[in-house]
Short mmCIF file of C-alpha atoms in Angstrom, two decimals:
data_model
loop_
_atom_site.label_atom_id
_atom_site.label_comp_id
_atom_site.label_asym_id
_atom_site.label_seq_id
_atom_site.Cartn_x
_atom_site.Cartn_y
_atom_site.Cartn_z
CA UNK A 1 -126.87 13.60 96.07
CA UNK A 2 -127.21 17.02 94.31
CA UNK A 3 -123.42 16.95 93.57
CA UNK A 4 -123.55 13.60 92.03
CA UNK A 5 -126.43 14.71 89.80
CA UNK A 6 -124.30 17.66 88.47
CA UNK A 7 -121.34 15.34 87.91
CA UNK A 8 -123.58 12.92 85.97
CA UNK A 9 -125.19 15.74 83.87
CA UNK A 10 -121.68 17.28 82.92
CA UNK A 11 -120.47 13.82 81.94
CA UNK A 12 -123.50 13.15 79.83
CA UNK A 13 -122.90 16.55 78.03
CA UNK A 14 -119.36 15.71 77.21
CA UNK A 15 -120.28 12.28 75.88
CA UNK A 16 -122.78 14.01 73.68
CA UNK A 17 -120.28 16.49 72.54
CA UNK A 18 -117.77 13.97 71.74
CA UNK A 19 -120.47 11.52 69.90
CA UNK A 20 -121.46 14.55 67.59
CA UNK A 21 -118.16 16.40 67.05
CA UNK A 22 -116.47 15.85 63.77
CA UNK A 23 -112.73 14.84 63.41
CA UNK A 24 -110.23 17.70 64.10
CA UNK A 25 -108.92 17.38 60.46
CA UNK A 26 -110.44 15.75 57.42
CA UNK A 27 -108.62 12.96 55.99
CA UNK A 28 -108.58 10.82 52.62
CA UNK A 29 -106.37 8.08 51.46
CA UNK A 30 -106.00 5.84 48.49
CA UNK A 31 -103.65 2.95 47.95
CA UNK A 32 -102.72 0.24 45.56
CA UNK A 33 -101.29 -3.17 46.20
CA UNK A 34 -100.38 -4.22 42.63
CA UNK A 35 -96.86 -5.19 41.84
CA UNK A 36 -95.26 -4.36 39.56
CA UNK A 37 -97.05 -1.48 37.74
CA UNK A 38 -95.89 1.34 35.37
CA UNK A 39 -93.12 -0.85 34.09
CA UNK A 40 -90.67 0.69 31.86
CA UNK A 41 -88.00 -1.61 30.11
CA UNK A 42 -85.20 -1.05 27.58
CA UNK A 43 -82.87 -3.63 25.90
CA UNK A 44 -79.66 -3.24 23.81
CA UNK A 45 -78.31 -6.76 23.06
CA UNK A 46 -74.87 -7.17 21.56
CA UNK A 47 -74.32 -3.73 19.99
CA UNK A 48 -71.22 -3.02 17.81
CA UNK A 49 -72.22 0.63 17.24
CA UNK A 50 -73.20 3.40 19.47
CA UNK A 51 -77.00 2.95 20.57
CA UNK A 52 -79.38 4.56 22.81
CA UNK A 53 -82.84 3.37 23.94
CA UNK A 54 -85.38 5.11 26.27
CA UNK A 55 -88.75 3.98 27.59
CA UNK A 56 -91.43 5.82 29.65
CA UNK A 57 -94.42 4.90 31.55
CA UNK A 58 -97.12 7.27 33.38
CA UNK A 59 -100.03 6.70 35.61
CA UNK A 60 -102.06 8.31 38.39
CA UNK A 61 -103.88 7.64 41.43
CA UNK A 62 -106.41 10.12 43.20
CA UNK A 63 -108.45 10.94 46.23
CA UNK A 64 -111.38 13.37 46.77
CA UNK A 65 -111.66 15.85 49.43
CA UNK A 66 -113.79 18.92 50.40
CA UNK A 67 -111.88 22.01 51.42
CA UNK A 68 -113.12 25.03 53.27
CA UNK A 69 -111.81 28.59 52.34
CA UNK A 70 -108.08 29.21 53.05
CA UNK A 71 -107.20 25.81 54.29
CA UNK A 72 -104.16 23.82 53.57
CA UNK A 73 -103.79 20.37 52.43
CA UNK A 74 -101.01 18.02 53.66
CA UNK A 75 -100.31 15.25 51.34
CA UNK A 76 -98.02 12.21 51.65
CA UNK A 77 -97.04 10.01 48.86
CA UNK A 78 -95.45 6.63 49.58
CA UNK A 79 -94.17 4.01 46.94
CA UNK A 80 -92.08 1.13 46.39
CA UNK A 81 -89.73 1.61 43.53
CA UNK A 82 -87.90 -1.07 41.76
CA UNK A 83 -84.92 -0.66 39.47
CA UNK A 84 -83.09 -3.36 37.69
CA UNK A 85 -79.87 -2.68 35.50
CA UNK A 86 -77.52 -5.28 33.80
CA UNK A 87 -74.62 -4.35 31.71
CA UNK A 88 -72.02 -6.40 29.97
CA UNK A 89 -69.12 -5.95 27.50
CA UNK A 90 -67.63 -8.75 25.34
CA UNK A 91 -64.32 -8.29 23.29
CA UNK A 92 -60.76 -9.03 22.48
CA UNK A 93 -57.56 -7.43 21.11
CA UNK A 94 -57.91 -4.07 22.92
CA UNK A 95 -61.78 -3.43 22.18
CA UNK A 96 -63.09 -0.72 24.29
CA UNK A 97 -66.60 0.15 25.28
CA UNK A 98 -69.13 1.51 27.80
CA UNK A 99 -72.47 0.08 28.52
CA UNK A 100 -74.87 2.26 30.60
CA UNK A 101 -78.14 1.37 32.05
CA UNK A 102 -80.30 3.47 34.38
CA UNK A 103 -83.94 3.71 35.82
CA UNK A 104 -86.09 5.93 38.00
CA UNK A 105 -89.34 7.11 39.26
CA UNK A 106 -90.81 10.52 40.02
CA UNK A 107 -94.17 11.94 41.21
CA UNK A 108 -95.97 15.29 41.04
CA UNK A 109 -99.19 16.00 42.93
CA UNK A 110 -102.01 18.46 42.13
CA UNK A 111 -105.38 19.35 42.99
CA UNK A 112 -108.25 19.83 40.26
CA UNK A 113 -111.69 20.93 41.20
CA UNK A 114 -114.49 18.34 40.91
CA UNK A 115 -116.66 18.87 37.89
CA UNK A 116 -119.15 21.60 38.71
CA UNK A 117 -117.47 22.61 42.02
CA UNK A 118 -115.72 25.88 42.91
CA UNK A 119 -112.10 26.02 43.28
CA UNK A 120 -108.79 26.58 41.38
CA UNK A 121 -106.38 23.90 40.03
CA UNK A 122 -103.06 23.92 41.66
CA UNK A 123 -99.70 22.02 41.86
CA UNK A 124 -98.63 20.87 45.30
CA UNK A 125 -95.31 22.29 46.53
CA UNK A 126 -92.35 21.60 46.12
CA UNK A 127 -93.38 20.47 42.77
CA UNK A 128 -92.07 17.29 40.97
CA UNK A 129 -90.02 15.10 43.21
CA UNK A 130 -87.65 12.13 42.13
CA UNK A 131 -88.51 9.22 44.27
CA UNK A 132 -85.48 7.09 43.26
CA UNK A 133 -83.13 6.82 40.43
CA UNK A 134 -79.91 4.96 39.74
CA UNK A 135 -77.59 4.96 36.68
CA UNK A 136 -74.93 2.25 36.26
CA UNK A 137 -71.95 2.53 33.97
CA UNK A 138 -69.48 -0.33 33.01
CA UNK A 139 -66.39 0.60 31.04
CA UNK A 140 -63.81 -1.99 29.80
CA UNK A 141 -61.02 -2.46 27.56
CA UNK A 142 -60.78 -6.28 26.78
CA UNK A 143 -57.53 -8.07 25.64
CA UNK A 144 -59.37 -11.37 25.28
CA UNK A 145 -58.38 -15.05 26.28
CA UNK A 146 -55.31 -16.49 24.70
CA UNK A 147 -56.31 -20.10 23.66
CA UNK A 148 -53.02 -21.06 21.93
CA UNK A 149 -49.88 -19.64 20.23
CA UNK A 150 -47.34 -20.76 17.66
CA UNK A 151 -44.17 -19.02 16.71
CA UNK A 152 -44.22 -19.24 12.94
CA UNK A 153 -42.80 -15.90 11.33
CA UNK A 154 -40.33 -13.30 11.65
CA UNK A 155 -37.02 -15.27 11.47
CA UNK A 156 -34.78 -16.29 8.52
CA UNK A 157 -33.79 -14.18 5.57
CA UNK A 158 -37.24 -14.30 4.25
CA UNK A 159 -38.98 -13.91 7.48
CA UNK A 160 -40.85 -17.25 7.17
CA UNK A 161 -39.15 -19.11 9.94
CA UNK A 162 -39.71 -18.86 13.60
CA UNK A 163 -37.92 -16.09 15.34
CA UNK A 164 -38.36 -16.88 18.91
CA UNK A 165 -40.96 -13.92 19.44
CA UNK A 166 -44.79 -14.33 19.73
CA UNK A 167 -46.71 -11.75 18.01
CA UNK A 168 -50.25 -12.13 19.79
CA UNK A 169 -51.91 -10.35 16.86
CA UNK A 170 -50.82 -12.73 14.29
CA UNK A 171 -49.53 -15.93 16.07
CA UNK A 172 -52.00 -16.46 18.76
CA UNK A 173 -55.72 -17.66 18.77
CA UNK A 174 -57.63 -15.26 21.02
CA UNK A 175 -61.20 -15.40 22.00
CA UNK A 176 -63.55 -13.03 23.58
CA UNK A 177 -63.54 -12.42 27.29
CA UNK A 178 -66.61 -10.92 28.88
CA UNK A 179 -67.52 -8.88 32.04
CA UNK A 180 -70.78 -7.83 33.39
CA UNK A 181 -72.42 -6.10 36.27
CA UNK A 182 -76.05 -6.51 37.31
CA UNK A 183 -78.03 -4.68 40.29
CA UNK A 184 -81.71 -5.21 41.41
CA UNK A 185 -83.25 -3.17 44.13
CA UNK A 186 -86.77 -2.58 45.50
CA UNK A 187 -87.30 0.15 48.38
CA UNK A 188 -89.95 2.11 49.84
CA UNK A 189 -89.97 6.01 49.38
CA UNK A 190 -91.92 8.75 51.07
CA UNK A 191 -92.34 12.50 50.52
CA UNK A 192 -94.55 15.14 51.90
CA UNK A 193 -96.49 17.87 49.72
CA UNK A 194 -98.49 20.93 50.55
CA UNK A 195 -101.30 22.91 48.92
CA UNK A 196 -101.37 26.21 50.87
CA UNK A 197 -104.33 28.51 50.97
CA UNK A 198 -106.77 26.49 49.02
CA UNK A 199 -110.01 28.08 47.67
CA UNK A 200 -113.27 26.54 49.05
CA UNK A 201 -114.43 23.46 46.97
CA UNK A 202 -114.29 19.77 46.49
CA UNK A 203 -111.02 18.57 44.92
CA UNK A 204 -109.61 15.53 43.19
CA UNK A 205 -106.15 15.24 44.50
CA UNK A 206 -104.06 13.55 41.84
CA UNK A 207 -100.54 11.90 42.27
CA UNK A 208 -99.07 11.57 38.88
CA UNK A 209 -96.32 9.00 38.63
CA UNK A 210 -93.68 8.56 36.02
CA UNK A 211 -91.13 5.66 35.61
CA UNK A 212 -88.22 5.73 33.04
CA UNK A 213 -85.49 3.34 31.77
CA UNK A 214 -82.61 4.17 29.84
CA UNK A 215 -79.93 1.82 27.99
CA UNK A 216 -76.91 3.16 26.19
CA UNK A 217 -73.83 1.77 24.35
CA UNK A 218 -70.77 3.79 23.63
CA UNK A 219 -68.19 1.97 21.33
CA UNK A 220 -64.67 3.27 21.18
CA UNK A 221 -64.30 3.24 17.43
CA UNK A 222 -60.59 4.01 17.54
CA UNK A 223 -59.99 0.64 19.47
CA UNK A 224 -61.94 -0.96 16.59
CA UNK A 225 -59.76 0.60 13.92
CA UNK A 226 -56.73 -0.62 15.60
CA UNK A 227 -57.64 -4.20 15.55
CA UNK A 228 -59.99 -4.66 18.57
CA UNK A 229 -63.18 -6.59 18.58
CA UNK A 230 -66.01 -5.49 20.90
CA UNK A 231 -69.81 -5.62 21.63
CA UNK A 232 -71.85 -4.29 24.69
CA UNK A 233 -75.32 -5.01 26.05
CA UNK A 234 -77.42 -3.01 28.36
CA UNK A 235 -80.83 -3.67 30.12
CA UNK A 236 -82.87 -1.52 32.42
CA UNK A 237 -86.19 -1.77 33.99
CA UNK A 238 -88.05 0.57 36.38
CA UNK A 239 -91.32 -0.06 38.09
CA UNK A 240 -93.77 0.77 40.89
CA UNK A 241 -94.83 -1.81 43.74
CA UNK A 242 -97.44 -0.86 46.35
CA UNK A 243 -98.32 2.91 46.64
CA UNK A 244 -100.18 4.93 49.20
CA UNK A 245 -101.45 8.65 48.98
CA UNK A 246 -102.90 10.37 52.07
CA UNK A 247 -104.37 13.75 52.19
CA UNK A 248 -105.18 15.79 55.34
CA UNK A 249 -106.94 19.07 55.67
CA UNK A 250 -104.90 21.23 58.12
CA UNK A 251 -104.63 25.01 59.19
CA UNK A 252 -100.92 26.15 59.18
CA UNK A 253 -99.80 28.79 61.39
CA UNK A 254 -99.42 32.31 60.00
CA UNK A 255 -96.28 32.18 57.71
CA UNK A 256 -95.94 28.58 58.43
CA UNK A 257 -95.58 27.54 54.88
CA UNK A 258 -92.53 29.15 53.25
CA UNK A 259 -90.02 28.53 50.37
CA UNK A 260 -86.65 28.73 52.08
CA UNK A 261 -83.15 28.10 50.85
CA UNK A 262 -80.93 25.57 52.97
CA UNK A 263 -78.25 27.67 55.01
CA UNK A 264 -74.89 26.28 54.82
#
């Protein structure tokens, strides 16, 4: 009976300790379920001269966490990133051009002391990170579509009779041919950041997102001067979908957070 009492007493003490103990690590999270957000869009339609367009969108999300002296913060950033690129070239008679479309999304994480709180602002290692990026380039030299031809010139003493040879440039009806390439992707991406040896205080942990879109057309002017006809179009869009930012207060082992090169 006495042994049973001791067992019950110890069990009760353990239950009391577990009920009153705080978590091993403090944790905060914030998320968005909007789709899409931070949309960057550019369009070049039917350009016959060199053209370049760029668009940029920015936004942020934050979480708040109290940090004791000399603790580390482990921060994870996850986001859906969508990129749409569409390029096309239309021309004839040797017209030559390039159509380029690209997009991407990046993030940087930093900590800012809450108003009136102690602490020092800091950027999380390893700094800005590209979550996703893609550049699509379409290059083409187009001869066109021959609709009909008639041998009308080149023969006879005056050169005004058929000579049995077709000159495409002068004796054929040629219409434009067109080629295009379009890609659309949506994928989830994740990266971990760390803020080492933080000063004591309450911090806003900010994940600052950037999306960018670029469209470019490069016309080969020599091909145009030699009789070619060409025009090019480019469209690009980059955006964010759902995002999640998690922050955890941890204690790294001594020398556990280092900036090291990859050994080949």
